[in-house]
Coordinates of C-alpha atoms and ligand atoms in Angstrom, one line a residue:
X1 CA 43.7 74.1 15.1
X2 CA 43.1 71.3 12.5
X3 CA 43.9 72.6 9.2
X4 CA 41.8 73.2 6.3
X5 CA 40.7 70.7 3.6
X6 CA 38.8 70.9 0.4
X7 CA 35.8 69.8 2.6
X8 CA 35.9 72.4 4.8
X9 CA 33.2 75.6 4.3
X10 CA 34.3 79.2 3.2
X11 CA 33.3 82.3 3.4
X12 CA 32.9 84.4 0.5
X13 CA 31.3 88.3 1.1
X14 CA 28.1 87.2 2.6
X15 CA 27.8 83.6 1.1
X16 CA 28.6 80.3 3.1
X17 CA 30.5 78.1 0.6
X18 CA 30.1 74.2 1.7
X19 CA 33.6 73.0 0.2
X20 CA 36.3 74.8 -1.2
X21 CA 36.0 72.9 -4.9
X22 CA 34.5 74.9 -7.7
X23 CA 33.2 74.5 -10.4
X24 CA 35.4 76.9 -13.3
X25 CA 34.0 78.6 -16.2
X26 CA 33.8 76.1 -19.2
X27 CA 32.7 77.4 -22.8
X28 CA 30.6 74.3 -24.0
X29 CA 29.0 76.3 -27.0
X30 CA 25.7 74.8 -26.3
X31 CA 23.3 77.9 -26.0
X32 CA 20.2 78.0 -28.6
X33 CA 22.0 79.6 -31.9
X34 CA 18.8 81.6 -32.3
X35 CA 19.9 84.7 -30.0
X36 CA 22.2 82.8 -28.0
X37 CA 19.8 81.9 -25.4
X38 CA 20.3 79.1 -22.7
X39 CA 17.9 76.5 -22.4
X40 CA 17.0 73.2 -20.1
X41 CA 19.8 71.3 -21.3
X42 CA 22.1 73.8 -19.6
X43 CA 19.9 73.6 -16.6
X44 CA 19.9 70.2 -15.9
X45 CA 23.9 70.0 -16.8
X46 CA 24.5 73.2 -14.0
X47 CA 22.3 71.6 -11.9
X48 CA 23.8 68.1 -12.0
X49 CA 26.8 70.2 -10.7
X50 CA 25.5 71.6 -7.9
X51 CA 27.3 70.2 -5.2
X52 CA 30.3 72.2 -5.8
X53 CA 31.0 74.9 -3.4
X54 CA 30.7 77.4 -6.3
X55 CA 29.4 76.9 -10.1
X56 CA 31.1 79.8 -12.4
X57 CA 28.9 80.3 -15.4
X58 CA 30.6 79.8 -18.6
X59 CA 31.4 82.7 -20.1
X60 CA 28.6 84.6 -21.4
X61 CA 29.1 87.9 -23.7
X62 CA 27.8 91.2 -22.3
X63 CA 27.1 92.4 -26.0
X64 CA 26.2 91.2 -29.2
X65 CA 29.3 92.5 -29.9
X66 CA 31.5 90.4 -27.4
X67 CA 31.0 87.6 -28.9
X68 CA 33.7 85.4 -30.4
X69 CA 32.6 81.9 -31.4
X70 CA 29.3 80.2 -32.0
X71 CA 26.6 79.4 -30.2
X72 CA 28.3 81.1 -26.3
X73 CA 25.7 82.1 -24.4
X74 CA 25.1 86.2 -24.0
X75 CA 23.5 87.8 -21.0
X76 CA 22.3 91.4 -23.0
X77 CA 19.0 89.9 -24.0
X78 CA 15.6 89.6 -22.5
X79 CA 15.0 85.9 -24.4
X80 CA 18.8 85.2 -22.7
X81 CA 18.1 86.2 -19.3
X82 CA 14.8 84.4 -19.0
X83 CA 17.1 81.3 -20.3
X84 CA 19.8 81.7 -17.6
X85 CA 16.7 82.1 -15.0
X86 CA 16.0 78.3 -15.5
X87 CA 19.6 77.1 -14.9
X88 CA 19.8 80.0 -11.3
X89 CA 16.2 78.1 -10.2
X90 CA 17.7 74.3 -10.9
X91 CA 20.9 75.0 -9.4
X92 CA 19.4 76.5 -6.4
X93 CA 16.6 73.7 -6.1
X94 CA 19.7 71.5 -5.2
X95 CA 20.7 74.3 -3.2
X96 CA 23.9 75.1 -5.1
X97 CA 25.5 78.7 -5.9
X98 CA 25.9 80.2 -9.2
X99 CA 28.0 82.9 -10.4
X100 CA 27.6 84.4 -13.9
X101 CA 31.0 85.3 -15.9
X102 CA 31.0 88.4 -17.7
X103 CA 33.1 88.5 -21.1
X104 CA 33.9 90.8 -23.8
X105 CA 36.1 89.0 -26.5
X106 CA 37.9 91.7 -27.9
X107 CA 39.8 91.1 -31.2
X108 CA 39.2 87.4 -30.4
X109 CA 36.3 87.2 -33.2
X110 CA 35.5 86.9 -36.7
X111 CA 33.7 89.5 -38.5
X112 CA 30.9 86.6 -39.5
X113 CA 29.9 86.1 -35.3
X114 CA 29.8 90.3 -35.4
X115 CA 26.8 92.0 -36.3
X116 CA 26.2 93.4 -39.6
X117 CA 29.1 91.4 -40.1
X118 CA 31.7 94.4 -38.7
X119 CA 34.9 94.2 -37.7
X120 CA 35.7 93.2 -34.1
X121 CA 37.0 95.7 -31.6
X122 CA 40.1 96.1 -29.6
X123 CA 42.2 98.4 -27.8
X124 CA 44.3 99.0 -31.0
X125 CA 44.0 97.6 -34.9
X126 CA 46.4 94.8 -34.5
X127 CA 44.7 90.8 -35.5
X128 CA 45.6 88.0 -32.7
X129 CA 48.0 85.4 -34.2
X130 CA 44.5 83.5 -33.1
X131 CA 41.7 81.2 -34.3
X132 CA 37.8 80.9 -33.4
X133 CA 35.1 78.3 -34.3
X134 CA 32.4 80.0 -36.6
X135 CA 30.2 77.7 -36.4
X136 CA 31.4 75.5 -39.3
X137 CA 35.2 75.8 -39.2
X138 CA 38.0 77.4 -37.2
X139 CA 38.9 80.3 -38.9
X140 CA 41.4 83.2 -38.2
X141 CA 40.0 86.2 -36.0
X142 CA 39.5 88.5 -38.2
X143 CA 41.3 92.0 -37.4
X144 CA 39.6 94.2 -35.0
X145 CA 39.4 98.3 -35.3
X146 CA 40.4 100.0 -32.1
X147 CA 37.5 101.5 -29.7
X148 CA 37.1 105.3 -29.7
X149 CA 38.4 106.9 -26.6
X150 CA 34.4 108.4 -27.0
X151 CA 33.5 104.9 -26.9
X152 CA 34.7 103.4 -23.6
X153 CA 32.1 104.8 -21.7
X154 CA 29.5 102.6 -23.8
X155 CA 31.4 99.5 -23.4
X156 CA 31.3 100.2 -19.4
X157 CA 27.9 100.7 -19.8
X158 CA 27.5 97.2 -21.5
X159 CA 28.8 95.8 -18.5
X160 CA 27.1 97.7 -16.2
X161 CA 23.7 96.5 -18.0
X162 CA 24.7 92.7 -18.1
X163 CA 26.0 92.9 -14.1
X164 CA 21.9 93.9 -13.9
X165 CA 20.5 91.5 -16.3
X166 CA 22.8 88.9 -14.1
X167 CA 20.8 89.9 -11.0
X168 CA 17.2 89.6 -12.9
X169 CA 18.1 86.1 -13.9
X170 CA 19.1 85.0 -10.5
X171 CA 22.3 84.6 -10.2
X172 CA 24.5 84.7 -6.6
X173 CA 27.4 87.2 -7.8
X174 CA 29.4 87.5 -11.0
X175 CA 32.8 87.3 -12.2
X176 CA 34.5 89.5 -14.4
X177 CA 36.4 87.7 -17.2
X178 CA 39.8 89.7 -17.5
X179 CA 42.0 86.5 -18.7
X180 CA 42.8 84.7 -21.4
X181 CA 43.7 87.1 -23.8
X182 CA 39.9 88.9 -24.4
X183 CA 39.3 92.0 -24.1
X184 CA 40.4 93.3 -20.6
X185 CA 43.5 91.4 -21.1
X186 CA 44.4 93.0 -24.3
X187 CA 44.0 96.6 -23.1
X188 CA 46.5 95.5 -19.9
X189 CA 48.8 94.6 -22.2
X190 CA 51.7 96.2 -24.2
X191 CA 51.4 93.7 -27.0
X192 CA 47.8 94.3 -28.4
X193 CA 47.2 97.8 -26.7
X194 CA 49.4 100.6 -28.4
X195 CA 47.3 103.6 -27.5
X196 CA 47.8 106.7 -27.1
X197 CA 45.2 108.2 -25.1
X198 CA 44.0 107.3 -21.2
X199 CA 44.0 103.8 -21.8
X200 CA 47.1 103.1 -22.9
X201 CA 50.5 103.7 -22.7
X202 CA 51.5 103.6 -18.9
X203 CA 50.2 100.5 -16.4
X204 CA 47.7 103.3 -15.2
X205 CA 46.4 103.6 -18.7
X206 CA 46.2 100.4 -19.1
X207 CA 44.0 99.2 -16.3
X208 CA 41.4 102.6 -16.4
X209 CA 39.0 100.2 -19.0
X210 CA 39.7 97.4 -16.1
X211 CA 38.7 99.5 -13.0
X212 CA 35.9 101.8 -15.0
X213 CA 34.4 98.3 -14.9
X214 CA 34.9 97.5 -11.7
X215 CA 33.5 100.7 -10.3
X216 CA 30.4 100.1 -12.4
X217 CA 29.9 96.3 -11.2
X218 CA 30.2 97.7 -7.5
X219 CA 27.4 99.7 -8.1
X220 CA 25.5 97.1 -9.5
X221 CA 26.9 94.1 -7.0
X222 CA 28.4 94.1 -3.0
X223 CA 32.0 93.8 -3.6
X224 CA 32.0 90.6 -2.0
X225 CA 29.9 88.9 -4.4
X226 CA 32.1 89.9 -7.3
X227 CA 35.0 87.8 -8.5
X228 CA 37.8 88.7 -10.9
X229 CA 39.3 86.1 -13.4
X230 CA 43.2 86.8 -14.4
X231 CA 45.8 85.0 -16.4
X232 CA 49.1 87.0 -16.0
X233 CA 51.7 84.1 -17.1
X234 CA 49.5 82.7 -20.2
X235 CA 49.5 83.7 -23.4
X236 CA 46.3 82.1 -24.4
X237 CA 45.0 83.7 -27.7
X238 CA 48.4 84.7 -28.8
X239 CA 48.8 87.6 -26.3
X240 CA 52.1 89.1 -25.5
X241 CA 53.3 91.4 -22.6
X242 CA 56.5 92.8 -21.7
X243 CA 56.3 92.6 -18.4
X244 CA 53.0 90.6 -16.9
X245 CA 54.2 90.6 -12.9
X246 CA 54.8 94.7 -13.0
X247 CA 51.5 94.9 -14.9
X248 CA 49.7 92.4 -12.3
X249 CA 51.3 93.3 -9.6
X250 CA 49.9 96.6 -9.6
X251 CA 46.1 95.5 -11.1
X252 CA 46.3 92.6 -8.0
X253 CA 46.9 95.7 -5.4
X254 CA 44.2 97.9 -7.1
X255 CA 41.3 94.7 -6.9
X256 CA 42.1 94.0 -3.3
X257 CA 41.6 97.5 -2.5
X258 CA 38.3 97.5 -4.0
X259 CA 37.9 94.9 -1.5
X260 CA 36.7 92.3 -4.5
X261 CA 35.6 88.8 -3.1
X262 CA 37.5 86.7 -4.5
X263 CA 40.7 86.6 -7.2
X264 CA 40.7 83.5 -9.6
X265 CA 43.7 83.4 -10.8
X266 CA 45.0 80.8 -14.0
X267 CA 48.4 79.6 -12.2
X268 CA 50.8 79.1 -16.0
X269 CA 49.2 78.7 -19.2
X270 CA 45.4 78.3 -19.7
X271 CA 44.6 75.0 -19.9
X272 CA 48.7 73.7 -20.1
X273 CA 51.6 74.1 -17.9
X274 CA 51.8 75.8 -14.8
X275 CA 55.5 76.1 -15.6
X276 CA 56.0 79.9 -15.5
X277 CA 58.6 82.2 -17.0
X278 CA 62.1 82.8 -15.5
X279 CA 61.4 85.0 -12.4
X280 CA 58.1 84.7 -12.8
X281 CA 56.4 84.5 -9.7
X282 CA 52.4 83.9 -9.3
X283 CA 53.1 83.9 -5.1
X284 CA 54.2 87.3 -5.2
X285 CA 51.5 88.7 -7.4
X286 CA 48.3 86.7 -5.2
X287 CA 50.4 88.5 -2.1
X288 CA 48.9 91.7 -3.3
X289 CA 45.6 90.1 -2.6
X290 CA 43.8 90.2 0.8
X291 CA 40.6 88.1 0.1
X292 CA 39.7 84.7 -1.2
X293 CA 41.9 83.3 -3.1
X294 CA 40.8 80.8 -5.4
X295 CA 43.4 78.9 -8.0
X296 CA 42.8 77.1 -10.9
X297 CA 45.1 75.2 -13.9
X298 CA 46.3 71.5 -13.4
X299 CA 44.9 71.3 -10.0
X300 CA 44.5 67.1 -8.9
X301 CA 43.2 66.0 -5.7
X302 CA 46.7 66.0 -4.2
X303 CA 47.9 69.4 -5.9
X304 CA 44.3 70.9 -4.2
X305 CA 44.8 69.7 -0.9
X306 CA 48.2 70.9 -0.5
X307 CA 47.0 74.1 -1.6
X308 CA 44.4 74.3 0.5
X309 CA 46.7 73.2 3.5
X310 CA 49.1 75.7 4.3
X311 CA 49.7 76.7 0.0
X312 CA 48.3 80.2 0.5
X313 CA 44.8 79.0 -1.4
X314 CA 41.3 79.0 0.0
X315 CA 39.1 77.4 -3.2
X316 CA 40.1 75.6 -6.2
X317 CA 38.1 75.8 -9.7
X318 CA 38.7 72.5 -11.5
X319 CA 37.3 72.5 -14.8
X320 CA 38.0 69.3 -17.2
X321 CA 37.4 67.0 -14.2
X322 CA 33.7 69.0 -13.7
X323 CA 33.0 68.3 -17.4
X324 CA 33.5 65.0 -16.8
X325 CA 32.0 64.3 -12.8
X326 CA 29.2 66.2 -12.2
X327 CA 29.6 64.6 -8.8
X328 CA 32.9 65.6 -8.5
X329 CA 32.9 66.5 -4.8
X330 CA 31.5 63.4 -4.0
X331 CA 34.3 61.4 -5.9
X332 CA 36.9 63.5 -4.1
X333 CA 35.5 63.3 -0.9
X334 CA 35.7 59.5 -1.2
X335 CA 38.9 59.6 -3.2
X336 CA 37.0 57.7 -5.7
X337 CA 38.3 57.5 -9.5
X338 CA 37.2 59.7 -11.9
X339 CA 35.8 59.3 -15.3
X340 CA 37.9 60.1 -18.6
X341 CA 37.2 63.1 -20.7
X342 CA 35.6 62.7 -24.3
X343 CA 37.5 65.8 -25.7
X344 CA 35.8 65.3 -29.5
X345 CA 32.5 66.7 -27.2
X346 CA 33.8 69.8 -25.6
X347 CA 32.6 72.5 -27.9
X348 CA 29.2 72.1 -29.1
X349 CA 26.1 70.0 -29.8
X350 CA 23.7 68.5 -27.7
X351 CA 23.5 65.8 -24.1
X352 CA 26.2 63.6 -25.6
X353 CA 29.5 64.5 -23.6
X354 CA 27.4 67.2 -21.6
X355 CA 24.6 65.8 -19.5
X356 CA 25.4 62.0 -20.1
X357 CA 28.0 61.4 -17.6
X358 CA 27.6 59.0 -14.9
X359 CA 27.9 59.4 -11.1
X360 CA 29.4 57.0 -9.1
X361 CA 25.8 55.8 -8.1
X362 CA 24.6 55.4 -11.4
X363 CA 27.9 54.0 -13.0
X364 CA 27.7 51.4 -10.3
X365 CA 24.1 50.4 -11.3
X366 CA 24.8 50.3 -14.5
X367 CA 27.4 47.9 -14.3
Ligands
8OZ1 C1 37.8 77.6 -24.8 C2 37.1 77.8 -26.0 C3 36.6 79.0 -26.2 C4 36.6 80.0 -25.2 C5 38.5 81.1 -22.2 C6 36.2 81.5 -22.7 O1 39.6 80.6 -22.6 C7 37.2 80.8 -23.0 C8 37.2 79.8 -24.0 C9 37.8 78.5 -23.8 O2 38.4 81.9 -21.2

């Protein structure tokens, strides 16, 4: 049996992936800042990607409420979902697949992105040591007021309304955004969620908000077609737990019982080192898992293809190098350099930085 290489197809639910390099969820802050709608500049950038086995969506906030920094794109509104439907038709036209990732920010907000200007909500009233981009500055988040236990079942709902919205506009599955410190994150953990009613208190508790949403995206989505996003080692956003591979282990078990397609998992700190704690161990918590695998932080050409050969991993989500390669597979398949990164063009404004990097091809004509 020859053993498997970035290049090789996956399956994932029903879906035939044609390489095992993916494209991960990048916030770009370039929606329209009327409504946060997406428009054709985000089409032709998603579709300029296509070739990756899988595109994830930047995140995109389920509620007007969700929201956390300026100009992310929602998926809540008619005006939005007609906007995502022209990025789902491009990237399909180059016969790529797109998956839409649902967020909820929590606490990680300012009560000026909020509407009406209210506070942000959390599992409990405690700020996030944390900063967000208003729109004009970076600015503390502002501190949240905990969610109603009478309230949950709205915020489920949310979900549940955006997991339909995702299938109006097109999309091939969805991923649930549980990392990174927003608002799924902060309930499973004992540093921002100090409640005292079902959904908090024990690692039960602390998961219901998690699996509530699960249960509601299955009814909206085949399993298969549904993706879950975790970061149990990072404490992106200023998030603290006492104990992250008790807490994971147990959510880890839980998702693969649902029989979720695919866990994407942040291997260290988001965005930094994939050094983990002292007896931390990420191995022991993707065990738990008995589908698709997909792992993303750090990852080079050489660090992927071990992976994918014999390292336990079956897709890998690169992100900075997708920012800057939107032929990406191409350049890896040929082990071709790559082009730097502009980082004063991450977050915000228009082609520059977004839709203006080369390919190979057109580098090489230009030159
Ligand atoms: C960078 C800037 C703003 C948001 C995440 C959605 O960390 C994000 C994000 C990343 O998951």
């Amino acid at each position: 049996m020859t053993k498997p290489t970035l290049f090789d197809t996956l399956s994932l639910g029903d879906l035939s992936l044609p390489n095992r390099i993916v494209m991960a969820p990048l916030t770009r802050n370039r929606a329209l800042p009327d409504g946060d709608v997406p428009h054709a500049l985000n089409a032709e950038y998603y579709a300029q990607r296509a070739s990756a086995g899988l595109i994830i969506s930047e995140a995109s906030q389920i509620s007007a409420e969700g929201k956390g920094y300026a100009w992310t794109p929602g998926i809540y509104s008619d005006a939005q979902v007609d906007g995502w439907r022209q990025i789902t038709d491009a990237v399909h036209a180059k016969d790529g697949r797109i998956f839409i990732q649902l967020w909820h920010v929590g606490r990680i907000s300012h009560t000026s992105l909020q509407p009406n200007g209210q506070s942000p909500v959390a599992p409990t009233a405690l700020a996030a040591e944390a900063q967000t981009f208003d729109g004009t500055a970076f600015v503390s988040t502002s501190k949240p007021r905990a969610l109603e236990t009478s309230e949950m079942s709205r915020v489920v709902d949310d979900y549940r309304k955006a997991a339909i919205n995702a299938k109006k506009a097109g999309f091939d599955g969805i991923e649930l955004h549980a990392a990174n410190g927003y608002l799924l994150d902060q309930f499973l953990r004992d540093g921002a969620n100090k409640r005292s009613d079902a959904y908090g208190g024990s690692i039960e508790n602390r998961s219901r908000l998690l699996f509530e949403v699960l249960d509601a995206l299955t009814e909206v989505w085949p399993a298969g077609r549904i993706g879950v996003r975790l970061s149990p080692f990072s404490h992106a956003n200023a998030l603290e737990d006492s104990d992250p591979q008790a807490t994971f282990s147990y959510v880890v078990k839980k998702i693969s019982d649902l029989g979720i397609g695919y866990l994407h998992m942040v291997e260290g700190e988001t965005g930094g080192t994939r050094d983990l704690p002292e007896g931390a161990s990420i191995a022991a918590i993707r065990a738990q898992f008995k589908g698709v695998y997909m792992a993303n932080n750090g990852y080079d050409q050489e660090l992927a293809a071990n992976a994918v050969d014999g390292g336990g991993v079956d897709l890998v989500a690169f992100g900075r190098a997708f920012i800057a390669n939107p032929d990406l597979v191409e350049r890896l398949a040929q082990s071709a350099g790559l082009n730097d990164l502009d980082p004063t063009t991450l977050y915000g404004g228009g082609a520059e930085g977004y839709t203006d990097y080369p390919t190979q091809t057109e580098k090489a004509a230009a030159a």
